[in-house]
Amino acid sequence: MKTNKLSYRFGQYSMFAGPAFALFLAVVILPFLYGLYLTFTSWDGVSVEKPFVGLGNYATALADRAYWDSLGRTVIYSVITVVLVNVVAFALAYAVTQGLKAQNLFRAGFFIPNLIGGIVLGYVWKFVFNRAFVSMAEALSHSGSSSSLLSTPNGAMFCLILVSVWQYAGYMMLIYVAGFMSVDQSLKEASLIDGCNARQAMWHVIVPLMRASFVQCIFLSTTRCFMVYDINLSLTKGEPFNSSVLAAMHVYNQAFVYKNYGTGQAEALVLFLVCAVIGIAQVFIGKRGEVEA
Amino acid sequence: MMMREKTGVRNLNVGSIALTAILSVVLALFVAPFALVIVNVFKPMSDITANPLAIIGKHGFTIDNFIEAMDKMRFWTVASNSTFITVLATVLTVVVSAMAAYVIVRNPQWKLGTILFSLMIASMVIPFQVLMVPLVSVYGGIFHVLNDRMTLVLMHVGFSVSLATFMFHGAIRTNIPMELEEAAEIDGCSKWMTFWRIVFPLLKPTIATVTIIDAMAFWNDYLLPSLVLGRKELYTIPIATQAFYGTYSTDIGLIMAALLLAMLPILVLYLFLQRFIVEGVTSGAVKG
């Protein structure tokens, strides 16, 4: 009788959760573990044999100057992008929750870049930087030879940041809008009656109550920045002179272009550790915020 | 809310007019890149090169770019591939995640389920870059199932069930009263029927949110499809765009047309579903 009940239970569980768990294990957990194994081999991507090399790949990764350059670049890119995205998104969210007639139109409009995939966005902006801006600069300076921002190392990074801010701001704006809506208006009004001016009410009442939105937006924009690949590929392709290769692109090239699968995988794992630290910090800060709020 | 609407009427003053004006300028800047593509699509190449900013070129209006790009990027094939993959993967994600979340919420004593669910949440910090080499190695090298649209569909589902299950988990726990289910069971419903007849329909808001977020992600994804689908006739829109750019990067008129073709389906859809998409993303933001 008991085993019958057990097998009935097992049937119920696997009927409902089986497909989701099976796919999750097959696509995320199994490859993750297999990837760990691959970091200890020097596999060329073709042969059946995967020679064991111990920590060799990690040593190679540690010594790979280009990898650390790309990680450093990613950190700089991420810090600047995350700050700008959140400042722009918060300002836009504030503006579109002021009861303007056209506020829904603005919300919908600022979100448009998020509809289009990174590959397409990158090519659209490549056209803007290489043709439209150049032609504008030529018209303004009356000289026939302006060069594109994308052709200098700092310019290329600037373009990457500009496009990323443009793309993500609308998405984060929606999260901040939800945050603004969830703030109880009576608290704001109470603070105004108690003698706060609008700015004080903003900083001391509304912003602290929106902590969850901030944590979430910063987490989302940071992880997106650390994993960015599409825009990097279509907008700059890492050029000029590999000066705009971000970490995800370096890992991809290491594995699939140079066929150093083991090293690429070891470098990807380091990227994972960075993301995991950001994720854990986010959970930690989020939990602390919950207690306060 | 009432308050805001009231002040909204009173606020029809200089301040809100100025704010509307500023936001209109910002919005114009936001959509300018798209406008630039649209303007140049209808120009012959010589006019684009001469002046990409002019609204109408010297040689007038043409739709040749469109016709040629459509043919060369095999637009109908790639668009139908993208549609097939996006629709199937989204439906499967919604169905399997909602079912899994249901059994996890209602059976807290089930240890394996709890462990796997925690693993799902933890896995959300794994960047795709860690998984791409092993994925190709396992499913290409060992099982030989790459170059198949179904493989991509199942992989999309596998990657997105974590977040979706998490969202359904929250919705079922807070919004679905146990009493309803108990009543259904007393009336003779099996668990399966209770889920489909009672629980699933009540999850509509979360279904909408998950559908919107995942459909957008699947439609726009580039890296995973580029690793799984190597054969030309299986290309999705992002891969086809990338391949097209690589081949015709100097023929700027064709490129403009290809970019517009890649953007058009989702822009048209957005025109109709805009309210739901904005709401879906927002409510996903609050829960996620």
XYZ file of C-alpha atoms in Angstrom:
581
model
C 0.000 0.000 0.000
C 2.733 2.406 0.967
C 4.796 1.740 -2.158
C 1.676 2.263 -4.221
C 1.133 5.652 -2.684
C 4.810 6.471 -3.204
C 4.755 5.521 -6.839
C 1.545 7.481 -7.319
C 3.260 10.505 -5.811
C 6.304 9.984 -7.953
C 4.066 9.778 -11.014
C 2.364 13.034 -10.095
C 5.648 14.817 -9.491
C 7.292 13.684 -12.678
C 4.209 14.373 -14.748
C 4.126 17.990 -13.616
C 7.754 18.878 -12.992
C 9.517 16.267 -15.094
C 9.742 18.146 -18.399
C 10.946 21.407 -16.849
C 13.531 19.740 -14.620
C 14.741 17.401 -17.372
C 15.318 20.257 -19.829
C 16.927 22.425 -17.170
C 19.321 19.620 -16.183
C 20.096 18.761 -19.794
C 20.771 22.312 -20.950
C 22.191 24.058 -17.888
C 23.512 21.671 -15.248
C 24.951 18.909 -17.431
C 26.840 21.339 -19.713
C 28.019 23.299 -16.683
C 29.571 20.175 -15.135
C 30.912 18.956 -18.459
C 32.401 22.415 -18.934
C 34.219 22.081 -15.625
C 35.710 18.830 -16.906
C 36.693 20.466 -20.210
C 38.785 23.067 -18.397
C 41.165 20.265 -17.399
C 41.656 19.048 -20.963
C 43.272 20.460 -24.056
C 40.566 19.675 -26.542
C 40.832 20.886 -30.124
C 37.105 20.710 -30.781
C 37.322 17.916 -33.336
C 39.106 14.813 -32.072
C 37.492 12.264 -29.793
C 40.440 12.369 -27.429
C 40.514 15.061 -24.821
C 44.036 14.986 -23.346
C 44.112 15.738 -19.620
C 46.253 18.777 -18.812
C 45.407 19.434 -15.166
C 45.493 23.107 -14.324
C 47.291 23.987 -17.546
C 44.347 25.905 -18.983
C 44.004 27.997 -15.868
C 47.714 28.803 -16.057
C 47.277 29.804 -19.716
C 44.232 31.874 -18.846
C 46.087 33.640 -16.043
C 48.940 34.429 -18.423
C 46.639 35.543 -21.250
C 47.264 39.274 -21.413
C 44.483 39.827 -23.959
C 41.986 38.159 -21.629
C 42.792 40.408 -18.695
C 42.712 43.415 -20.993
C 39.248 42.404 -22.153
C 38.076 41.876 -18.559
C 39.444 45.256 -17.494
C 37.738 46.873 -20.474
C 34.497 45.099 -19.549
C 34.697 46.449 -15.997
C 35.213 50.025 -17.247
C 32.469 49.634 -19.851
C 30.084 48.140 -17.276
C 30.672 50.751 -14.575
C 30.125 53.685 -16.944
C 27.173 52.039 -18.695
C 25.427 50.953 -15.496
C 25.712 54.428 -13.960
C 24.483 56.187 -17.107
C 21.696 53.693 -17.798
C 20.310 54.066 -14.308
C 20.596 57.847 -14.198
C 18.862 58.189 -17.567
C 16.254 55.528 -16.754
C 15.423 57.057 -13.384
C 15.108 60.546 -14.863
C 12.864 59.274 -17.654
C 10.749 57.271 -15.206
C 10.331 60.339 -13.030
C 9.334 62.435 -16.042
C 6.771 59.944 -17.349
C 5.034 59.553 -13.987
C 4.219 63.257 -13.610
C 0.741 62.877 -15.046
C 1.532 64.184 -18.523
C -1.117 63.599 -21.157
C 1.229 61.747 -23.459
C 2.999 59.734 -20.764
C 1.933 56.349 -22.133
C 3.210 57.302 -25.570
C 6.569 58.243 -24.042
C 6.784 55.019 -22.048
C 6.076 52.983 -25.146
C 8.482 55.040 -27.246
C 11.494 54.859 -24.948
C 11.106 51.093 -24.839
C 11.426 50.622 -28.614
C 15.194 49.869 -28.718
C 14.594 46.833 -26.475
C 12.347 45.273 -29.068
C 15.128 44.842 -31.576
C 17.926 42.329 -31.164
C 21.471 43.468 -30.425
C 22.832 42.344 -33.802
C 20.410 44.538 -35.727
C 20.813 47.482 -33.331
C 24.587 47.305 -33.724
C 24.376 47.497 -37.512
C 21.859 50.328 -37.383
C 24.218 52.341 -35.203
C 27.204 51.393 -37.316
C 25.437 53.157 -40.157
C 24.684 56.142 -37.917
C 28.300 56.474 -36.757
C 29.994 55.697 -40.068
C 27.689 57.564 -42.436
C 25.251 59.933 -40.761
C 27.594 61.416 -38.144
C 30.456 61.629 -40.601
C 28.274 63.374 -43.146
C 26.991 65.741 -40.438
C 30.530 66.548 -39.322
C 31.568 67.197 -42.901
C 28.627 69.514 -43.458
C 29.443 71.438 -40.287
C 33.168 71.774 -40.898
C 32.957 72.185 -44.688
C 35.807 69.734 -45.136
C 35.387 66.532 -47.040
C 37.286 64.158 -44.767
C 35.840 63.509 -41.350
C 36.510 60.116 -39.852
C 34.154 57.854 -37.964
C 34.181 57.601 -34.177
C 34.348 53.859 -34.640
C 37.818 54.085 -36.141
C 39.647 55.066 -32.946
C 39.994 52.852 -29.845
C 38.454 55.331 -27.395
C 35.813 56.290 -29.912
C 34.770 52.671 -30.380
C 34.375 52.174 -26.631
C 32.423 55.426 -26.429
C 30.097 54.173 -29.174
C 29.580 50.860 -27.384
C 28.636 52.676 -24.188
C 26.339 55.128 -25.980
C 24.455 52.368 -27.799
C 24.146 50.249 -24.632
C 22.767 53.156 -22.626
C 20.327 53.938 -25.421
C 19.224 50.299 -25.557
C 18.848 49.507 -21.858
C 17.520 52.844 -20.551
C 13.961 52.222 -21.737
C 13.801 48.806 -20.114
C 15.139 50.003 -16.777
C 12.804 53.006 -17.023
C 9.838 50.597 -16.936
C 11.165 48.999 -13.748
C 11.574 52.426 -12.143
C 8.076 53.392 -13.300
C 6.751 50.300 -11.514
C 8.756 51.390 -8.484
C 7.275 54.907 -8.550
C 3.776 53.478 -8.873
C 4.300 51.199 -5.887
C 5.266 54.094 -3.603
C 2.307 55.054 -1.483
C 1.451 58.637 -2.477
C 0.158 59.438 0.994
C 3.680 59.005 2.398
C 4.979 61.576 -0.033
C 2.151 63.948 0.779
C 2.704 63.483 4.505
C 6.351 64.436 4.081
C 5.341 67.527 2.100
C 2.926 68.555 4.864
C 5.682 67.957 7.423
C 7.713 70.603 5.648
C 9.840 68.717 3.128
C 10.387 70.396 -0.185
C 9.949 68.343 -3.331
C 13.623 67.474 -3.564
C 13.836 66.353 0.067
C 10.713 64.217 -0.364
C 12.394 62.637 -3.382
C 15.669 61.792 -1.671
C 14.465 60.953 1.798
C 11.079 59.372 1.159
C 10.639 58.127 -2.395
C 14.142 56.914 -3.262
C 14.548 54.796 -0.089
C 11.148 53.209 -0.734
C 12.281 52.304 -4.244
C 15.310 50.428 -3.034
C 14.103 47.172 -4.563
C 13.850 48.809 -8.000
C 17.362 50.198 -7.700
C 18.865 46.888 -6.628
C 17.077 45.129 -9.452
C 17.985 47.613 -12.172
C 21.617 47.741 -11.122
C 21.809 43.955 -11.007
C 20.102 43.535 -14.371
C 22.175 46.173 -16.124
C 25.423 44.905 -14.585
C 24.915 41.284 -15.582
C 23.823 42.334 -19.070
C 26.950 44.454 -19.429
C 29.215 41.635 -18.314
C 27.710 39.235 -20.832
C 27.253 41.631 -23.751
C 28.165 40.072 -27.082
C 25.706 40.887 -29.901
C 26.251 44.638 -29.970
C 29.974 44.189 -29.522
C 30.040 41.888 -32.551
C 27.906 43.923 -34.924
C 28.924 47.441 -33.887
C 32.705 47.212 -33.474
C 33.654 43.558 -34.001
C 36.356 44.261 -31.419
C 38.068 46.716 -33.727
C 40.118 48.834 -34.168
C 43.151 46.702 -33.254
C 41.168 44.528 -30.792
C 40.674 47.627 -28.656
C 36.973 46.993 -28.076
C 36.987 43.241 -27.442
C 34.887 42.714 -24.314
C 35.182 39.610 -22.126
C 32.348 37.632 -23.734
C 33.805 38.190 -27.190
C 37.281 37.208 -26.062
C 35.952 33.966 -24.595
C 34.050 33.253 -27.808
C 37.110 33.927 -29.973
C 39.389 31.890 -27.743
C 37.111 28.864 -28.077
C 35.520 29.052 -31.493
C 37.963 31.147 -33.530
C 41.344 30.040 -32.132
C 39.985 26.595 -31.164
C 41.480 26.699 -27.668
C 38.386 25.170 -26.112
C 39.989 24.338 -22.754
C 41.453 27.794 -22.254
C 38.269 29.472 -23.459
C 36.246 27.415 -21.024
C 38.591 28.247 -18.126
C 38.280 31.931 -18.996
C 34.504 31.609 -19.190
C 34.502 30.137 -15.687
C 36.317 33.179 -14.371
C 33.606 35.285 -15.990
C 31.054 33.093 -14.214
C 32.738 33.744 -10.858
C 32.500 37.499 -11.438
C 28.783 37.163 -12.283
C 28.203 34.913 -9.276
C 29.793 37.464 -6.942
C 27.557 40.190 -8.391
C 24.541 37.888 -8.012
C 25.313 37.013 -4.409
C 25.937 40.656 -3.549
C 22.574 41.487 -5.099
C 20.734 38.875 -3.017
C 22.563 40.052 0.102
C 21.796 43.743 -0.439
C 18.247 42.948 -1.525
C 17.569 40.944 1.644
C 18.983 43.669 3.856
C 16.817 46.205 2.070
C 13.719 44.102 2.634
C 14.259 44.159 6.379
C 14.616 47.914 6.412
C 11.610 48.649 4.252
C -3.946 57.282 -8.338
C -7.067 59.440 -7.915
C -4.876 62.189 -6.552
C -2.565 62.045 -9.507
C -5.347 62.279 -12.027
C -6.791 65.309 -10.282
C -3.475 67.109 -10.151
C -2.962 66.079 -13.746
C -5.812 68.331 -14.804
C -4.555 71.223 -12.718
C -1.041 70.668 -13.968
C -1.878 71.730 -17.502
C 0.504 74.584 -17.028
C 3.833 75.825 -18.241
C 5.700 73.109 -16.338
C 4.004 70.157 -17.949
C 4.111 71.723 -21.394
C 7.848 72.256 -21.008
C 8.329 68.690 -19.774
C 6.321 67.329 -22.683
C 8.448 69.363 -25.069
C 11.709 68.112 -23.542
C 10.523 64.498 -23.581
C 9.428 64.847 -27.203
C 12.921 65.953 -28.166
C 14.469 63.061 -26.201
C 12.046 60.624 -27.822
C 12.919 61.992 -31.264
C 16.610 61.381 -30.496
C 15.738 57.882 -29.255
C 14.038 56.833 -32.469
C 16.266 58.840 -34.835
C 18.475 55.842 -35.739
C 15.412 53.915 -36.910
C 14.103 56.911 -38.833
C 17.479 57.177 -40.554
C 17.221 53.561 -41.726
C 13.683 54.069 -43.001
C 14.665 57.219 -44.878
C 17.581 55.523 -46.611
C 15.848 52.285 -47.515
C 14.031 54.005 -50.342
C 17.092 55.638 -51.888
C 19.411 54.217 -54.519
C 22.932 53.598 -53.218
C 24.481 56.686 -54.819
C 22.064 58.917 -52.921
C 22.767 57.212 -49.600
C 26.492 57.700 -50.034
C 26.063 61.296 -51.197
C 23.862 62.349 -48.307
C 22.489 59.867 -45.780
C 20.613 62.675 -44.032
C 18.505 63.839 -46.971
C 14.913 62.679 -46.789
C 14.592 62.280 -50.543
C 17.644 61.728 -52.716
C 18.385 63.204 -56.142
C 17.476 59.998 -57.929
C 14.131 59.649 -56.271
C 12.231 56.872 -54.642
C 12.903 53.161 -55.140
C 11.845 49.887 -53.588
C 14.487 47.853 -55.400
C 16.589 47.558 -52.227
C 13.683 45.889 -50.540
C 12.950 43.415 -53.281
C 16.576 42.405 -53.670
C 17.282 42.143 -49.929
C 14.150 40.093 -49.374
C 15.280 37.655 -51.997
C 18.923 37.503 -50.902
C 18.304 37.103 -47.168
C 15.510 34.585 -47.953
C 13.245 36.688 -45.842
C 10.190 34.405 -45.819
C 12.234 31.344 -44.894
C 14.108 33.008 -42.040
C 11.005 34.807 -40.792
C 9.072 31.561 -40.686
C 11.976 29.835 -38.919
C 12.036 32.611 -36.328
C 8.267 32.413 -35.913
C 8.226 28.637 -35.552
C 11.047 28.640 -32.991
C 9.719 31.581 -31.004
C 6.110 30.373 -30.830
C 6.904 26.775 -29.966
C 9.610 27.609 -27.414
C 7.407 30.211 -25.724
C 4.390 27.909 -25.475
C 6.522 25.066 -24.117
C 8.234 27.331 -21.591
C 4.912 28.616 -20.275
C 3.355 25.152 -20.042
C 6.239 23.217 -18.457
C 7.182 26.040 -16.064
C 3.636 26.565 -14.822
C 3.232 22.814 -14.246
C 6.539 22.527 -12.425
C 5.868 25.572 -10.263
C 2.450 24.167 -9.343
C 3.743 20.860 -8.054
C 6.620 22.574 -6.217
C 4.360 25.053 -4.429
C 1.750 22.474 -3.454
C 4.226 19.822 -2.235
C 6.730 21.566 0.030
C 7.633 18.204 1.555
C 9.063 16.984 -1.767
C 12.810 17.272 -1.139
C 14.111 16.624 -4.651
C 11.760 19.243 -6.055
C 12.880 21.840 -3.546
C 16.535 21.104 -4.245
C 16.119 21.347 -8.007
C 14.106 24.529 -7.656
C 16.873 26.104 -5.555
C 19.358 24.973 -8.182
C 17.258 26.723 -10.832
C 17.307 29.985 -8.925
C 21.042 29.718 -8.300
C 21.683 28.953 -11.973
C 20.355 32.335 -13.043
C 23.803 33.854 -12.475
C 25.493 31.452 -14.913
C 26.513 33.436 -17.992
C 25.780 31.763 -21.297
C 29.473 31.939 -22.193
C 30.214 29.195 -19.647
C 27.743 26.850 -21.297
C 28.341 27.423 -24.988
C 31.436 25.249 -25.465
C 30.063 22.252 -23.523
C 26.690 22.616 -25.255
C 28.270 22.411 -28.673
C 30.576 19.644 -27.521
C 27.839 17.494 -25.959
C 24.983 18.046 -28.404
C 27.123 18.394 -31.502
C 30.032 16.068 -30.739
C 28.304 13.298 -28.776
C 24.596 13.322 -29.669
C 24.803 14.918 -33.146
C 21.534 16.803 -32.781
C 22.678 20.264 -33.865
C 21.311 21.766 -37.080
C 17.775 21.031 -36.028
C 15.153 23.610 -35.145
C 13.701 21.330 -32.455
C 17.064 21.178 -30.654
C 17.129 24.963 -30.521
C 13.540 25.070 -29.263
C 14.282 22.656 -26.423
C 17.482 24.521 -25.519
C 15.602 27.829 -25.404
C 13.079 26.202 -23.070
C 15.805 24.690 -20.885
C 17.468 28.085 -20.458
C 14.297 29.969 -19.673
C 12.439 27.556 -17.370
C 14.372 28.815 -14.338
C 13.065 32.369 -14.409
C 9.610 31.300 -15.637
C 9.188 28.662 -12.913
C 10.303 31.222 -10.357
C 7.675 33.689 -11.560
C 4.876 31.100 -11.661
C 5.975 29.893 -8.226
C 5.406 33.365 -6.791
C 2.072 33.781 -8.577
C 0.656 30.414 -7.478
C 1.801 30.864 -3.902
C 0.238 34.285 -3.499
C -2.715 34.367 -5.903
C -4.302 30.927 -6.143
C -6.505 30.038 -3.178
C -6.232 26.421 -2.037
C -9.999 26.337 -1.357
C -10.759 26.500 -5.055
C -8.628 23.458 -5.764
C -10.027 21.532 -2.837
C -13.532 22.228 -4.051
C -12.599 21.003 -7.521
C -11.125 17.828 -6.091
C -14.207 17.146 -4.020
C -16.182 17.522 -7.232
C -14.061 14.733 -8.671
C -11.313 16.541 -10.571
C -7.944 14.821 -10.820
C -4.833 16.885 -10.091
C -4.250 17.151 -13.819
C -7.745 18.499 -14.477
C -7.619 20.786 -11.453
C -4.442 22.294 -12.788
C -5.697 22.854 -16.319
C -9.259 23.871 -15.503
C -8.763 25.895 -12.323
C -5.152 26.930 -11.733
C -3.809 27.592 -15.225
C -6.604 29.977 -16.287
C -6.111 31.969 -13.080
C -2.436 32.466 -13.958
C -3.258 34.620 -16.987
C -1.333 37.757 -15.899
C 1.847 35.768 -15.258
C 1.375 33.787 -18.469
C 1.206 37.093 -20.336
C 4.351 38.373 -18.649
C 6.364 35.218 -19.254
C 5.135 35.031 -22.853
C 6.183 38.590 -23.628
C 9.588 38.431 -21.951
C 10.525 35.036 -23.409
C 9.090 35.599 -26.890
C 11.168 38.777 -27.192
C 14.255 36.987 -25.902
C 13.833 34.019 -28.281
C 13.050 36.156 -31.308
C 16.107 38.360 -30.792
C 18.633 35.796 -29.593
C 21.723 35.529 -31.735
C 24.474 33.572 -29.988
C 22.649 30.331 -29.191
C 20.954 29.991 -32.605
C 24.252 30.783 -34.341
C 25.865 27.884 -32.483
C 23.012 25.440 -33.046
C 21.843 26.283 -36.566
C 24.676 26.133 -39.055
C 22.646 25.354 -42.177
C 21.450 28.321 -44.216
C 17.877 27.149 -44.596
C 17.494 26.996 -40.805
C 18.706 30.573 -40.121
C 16.674 32.842 -37.883
C 16.372 36.576 -38.496
C 19.341 37.660 -36.316
C 21.706 35.089 -37.893
C 20.480 35.918 -41.384
C 21.069 39.624 -40.704
C 24.597 38.943 -39.495
C 25.364 36.713 -42.487
C 23.821 39.223 -44.867
C 25.904 42.058 -43.451
C 29.031 39.978 -43.821
C 28.286 39.361 -47.505
C 26.890 42.725 -48.635
C 28.494 45.184 -46.203
C 29.460 47.522 -49.054
C 26.026 47.602 -50.662
C 24.583 50.028 -48.169
C 21.126 50.232 -49.745
C 20.671 46.485 -49.471
C 21.897 46.592 -45.867
C 19.348 49.283 -45.000
C 16.589 47.140 -46.465
C 17.781 44.036 -44.616
C 17.890 45.928 -41.314
C 14.393 47.273 -41.832
C 13.152 43.791 -42.763
C 14.696 42.443 -39.570
C 13.005 45.117 -37.464
C 9.649 45.320 -39.202
C 7.852 42.225 -37.841
C 8.402 43.094 -34.198
C 7.757 46.820 -34.705
C 4.414 46.039 -36.342
C 3.547 43.641 -33.539
C 4.509 46.289 -30.998
C 2.177 48.768 -32.646
C -0.743 46.470 -31.845
C 0.348 44.929 -28.556
C 2.219 47.917 -27.171
C 0.095 48.328 -24.052
C 0.401 44.656 -23.133
C 4.117 44.523 -23.806
C 4.874 47.542 -21.630
C 2.625 46.176 -18.874
C 4.063 42.666 -19.199
C 7.632 43.848 -18.868
C 6.699 46.074 -15.940
C 4.935 43.366 -13.982
C 7.779 40.972 -14.758
C 10.078 43.592 -13.303
C 8.164 43.763 -10.048
C 8.112 40.032 -9.556
C 11.422 38.969 -11.075
